[in-house]
């Protein structure tokens, strides 16, 4: 199991922060770092994991990412739990 997804299938705190920072925008990891204050290495590794799970996708050739509809649904589920 990846670090951004807990054994129970829920998202980690960092994953929720990163998806929240991506809401309604295409964004670079450096901008996510600035919004969340998580270290850049953590942002990048979490984005990679979220991408593997289909919750984010890379846009174009640059290091730009956006949340997928599956990511939007997962984030909504996480917010409804709390």
Rosetta silent file (secondary structure, phi, psi, omega in degrees, C-alpha in Angstrom):
SEQUENCE: XXXXXXXXXXXXXXXXXXXXXXXXXXXXXXXXXXXXXXXXXXXXXXXXXXXXXXXXXXXXXXXXXXXXXXXXXXXXXXXXXX
SCORE:     score description
SCORE:     0.000 S_00000001
   1 L     0.000  139.806 -179.478    0.000    0.000    0.000 S_00000001
   2 L   -77.964  157.181 -176.790    1.285    3.461   -0.851 S_00000001
   3 L   -66.935  -27.161 -178.367    1.918    6.067    1.829 S_00000001
   4 L   -80.197  -16.204  176.858   -0.720    8.473    0.520 S_00000001
   5 E  -114.313  121.592  179.940   -3.430    5.806    0.841 S_00000001
   6 L   -74.991  162.895  179.447   -3.922    4.333    4.305 S_00000001
   7 L   -54.880  -29.333  179.425   -4.634    0.608    4.813 S_00000001
   8 L   -83.513    2.340  178.301   -8.347    1.405    5.257 S_00000001
   9 L    92.050   -7.390  178.689   -8.399    3.117    1.828 S_00000001
  10 L   -80.227  164.307 -179.722   -8.601    6.659    3.167 S_00000001
  11 E   -85.979  148.369  173.439   -6.162    9.388    2.168 S_00000001
  12 L   -69.549  163.242  177.223   -3.275   10.562    4.319 S_00000001
  13 H   -56.874  -43.170 -179.423   -3.298   14.091    5.717 S_00000001
  14 H   -64.498  -42.479  179.618   -0.628   15.114    3.195 S_00000001
  15 H   -62.700  -41.026  177.199   -2.601   13.663    0.269 S_00000001
  16 H   -62.429  -44.475  178.118   -5.721   15.574    1.341 S_00000001
  17 H   -58.792  -45.112 -176.631   -3.686   18.787    1.581 S_00000001
  18 H   -68.077  -44.720  177.065   -2.182   18.273   -1.864 S_00000001
  19 H   -62.705  -39.159  178.019   -5.493   17.447   -3.536 S_00000001
  20 H   -61.887  -39.594  179.221   -7.065   20.463   -1.836 S_00000001
  21 H   -67.360  -24.414 -179.152   -4.285   22.691   -3.199 S_00000001
  22 H   -86.106  -10.692 -172.457   -4.998   21.343   -6.700 S_00000001
  23 L   -50.192  124.513  174.711   -8.727   22.083   -6.608 S_00000001
  24 L    59.537   26.383  178.506   -9.919   23.685   -9.851 S_00000001
  25 L  -153.356  155.320  167.785   -6.436   24.400  -11.149 S_00000001
  26 L   -95.375  131.751 -167.222   -3.453   22.956  -12.967 S_00000001
  27 E  -145.451  149.782  176.151   -0.488   23.488  -10.703 S_00000001
  28 E   -87.680  151.933  178.130    3.246   22.879  -10.318 S_00000001
  29 H   -55.068  -36.106  179.991    4.638   20.994   -7.313 S_00000001
  30 H   -63.108  -35.964  178.856    6.482   24.142   -6.179 S_00000001
  31 H   -72.582  -34.597  175.098    3.181   26.026   -5.961 S_00000001
  32 H   -64.269  -43.087  177.073    1.620   23.165   -3.994 S_00000001
  33 H   -56.372  -44.907 -179.246    4.578   23.356   -1.611 S_00000001
  34 H   -64.525  -36.606 -178.972    3.969   27.081   -1.161 S_00000001
  35 H   -75.590  -33.849 -173.142    0.252   26.536   -0.485 S_00000001
  36 H  -103.839  -20.598 -175.744    0.670   23.587    1.890 S_00000001
  37 L    66.614   17.092  171.682    4.104   24.203    3.413 S_00000001
  38 L   -81.548  146.931  178.494    4.954   20.490    2.947 S_00000001
  39 L   -58.928  146.774 -176.803    8.545   19.875    1.790 S_00000001
  40 H   -57.424  -39.264  179.745    8.931   19.681   -1.981 S_00000001
  41 H   -61.703  -36.524  179.508   10.213   16.082   -1.851 S_00000001
  42 H   -71.051  -40.453  177.401    7.026   15.063    0.015 S_00000001
  43 H   -60.898  -49.011 -177.810    4.816   16.930   -2.465 S_00000001
  44 H   -63.929  -43.558 -178.970    6.503   15.257   -5.442 S_00000001
  45 H   -67.269  -37.118  178.397    6.422   11.747   -3.963 S_00000001
  46 H   -68.695  -40.073  176.404    2.763   12.118   -2.979 S_00000001
  47 H   -59.970  -43.276  178.610    1.861   13.406   -6.457 S_00000001
  48 H   -58.732  -45.296  179.720    3.568   10.346   -7.971 S_00000001
  49 H   -65.654  -42.900  178.338    1.552    8.052   -5.725 S_00000001
  50 H   -62.837  -34.912  177.513   -1.702    9.909   -6.396 S_00000001
  51 H   -65.803  -42.986  177.946   -0.951    9.620  -10.123 S_00000001
  52 H   -58.085  -37.522 -178.955   -0.479    5.845   -9.819 S_00000001
  53 L   -85.525    1.106  177.116   -3.914    5.653   -8.187 S_00000001
  54 L    77.392   18.106 -178.175   -5.491    7.807  -10.924 S_00000001
  55 L   -92.683  -20.285  172.879   -6.298   10.699   -8.585 S_00000001
  56 E  -136.368  160.626  177.119   -4.056   13.236  -10.369 S_00000001
  57 E  -141.510  149.636  178.268   -2.672   13.463  -13.889 S_00000001
  58 E   -80.030  142.720  179.574    0.216   15.237  -15.543 S_00000001
  59 E  -113.898  116.564  175.800   -0.646   17.960  -18.056 S_00000001
  60 L    69.485 -163.643 -176.783    1.642   18.454  -21.049 S_00000001
  61 L   -85.516  -21.114  179.497    5.421   18.238  -21.042 S_00000001
  62 L   -78.999  171.899  178.661    5.978   20.573  -18.114 S_00000001
  63 L   -84.895   67.496  178.023    5.685   19.543  -14.489 S_00000001
  64 E  -117.003  137.651 -177.444    2.026   20.570  -14.267 S_00000001
  65 E  -132.297  153.399  174.384   -0.596   18.429  -12.564 S_00000001
  66 E  -140.315  155.535  177.748   -4.341   18.469  -12.095 S_00000001
  67 E   -78.053  138.550  176.917   -6.770   16.461  -10.041 S_00000001
  68 L   -84.458  172.697  176.147   -8.846   13.910  -11.960 S_00000001
  69 H   -63.505  -32.879  175.585  -12.571   13.386  -11.455 S_00000001
  70 H   -64.910  -38.322  177.009  -11.648   10.309   -9.370 S_00000001
  71 H   -65.872  -40.230  177.947   -9.456   12.572   -7.224 S_00000001
  72 H   -61.698  -42.899 -179.972  -12.292   15.057   -6.829 S_00000001
  73 H   -66.163  -42.865  179.740  -14.618   12.266   -5.694 S_00000001
  74 H   -63.989  -42.879  178.504  -12.049   10.841   -3.259 S_00000001
  75 H   -62.861  -41.680  177.989  -11.401   14.300   -1.769 S_00000001
  76 H   -60.579  -43.854  178.019  -15.147   14.852   -1.406 S_00000001
  77 H   -60.622  -42.711 -179.598  -15.473   11.513    0.427 S_00000001
  78 H   -63.540  -42.328 -178.983  -12.626   12.446    2.774 S_00000001
  79 H   -67.818  -33.280  179.244  -14.191   15.805    3.585 S_00000001
  80 H   -69.268  -25.664  178.560  -17.575   14.204    4.278 S_00000001
  81 H   -69.359  -27.418 -172.045  -15.958   11.922    6.885 S_00000001
  82 L  -106.838    0.000    0.000  -14.817   14.914    8.938 S_00000001
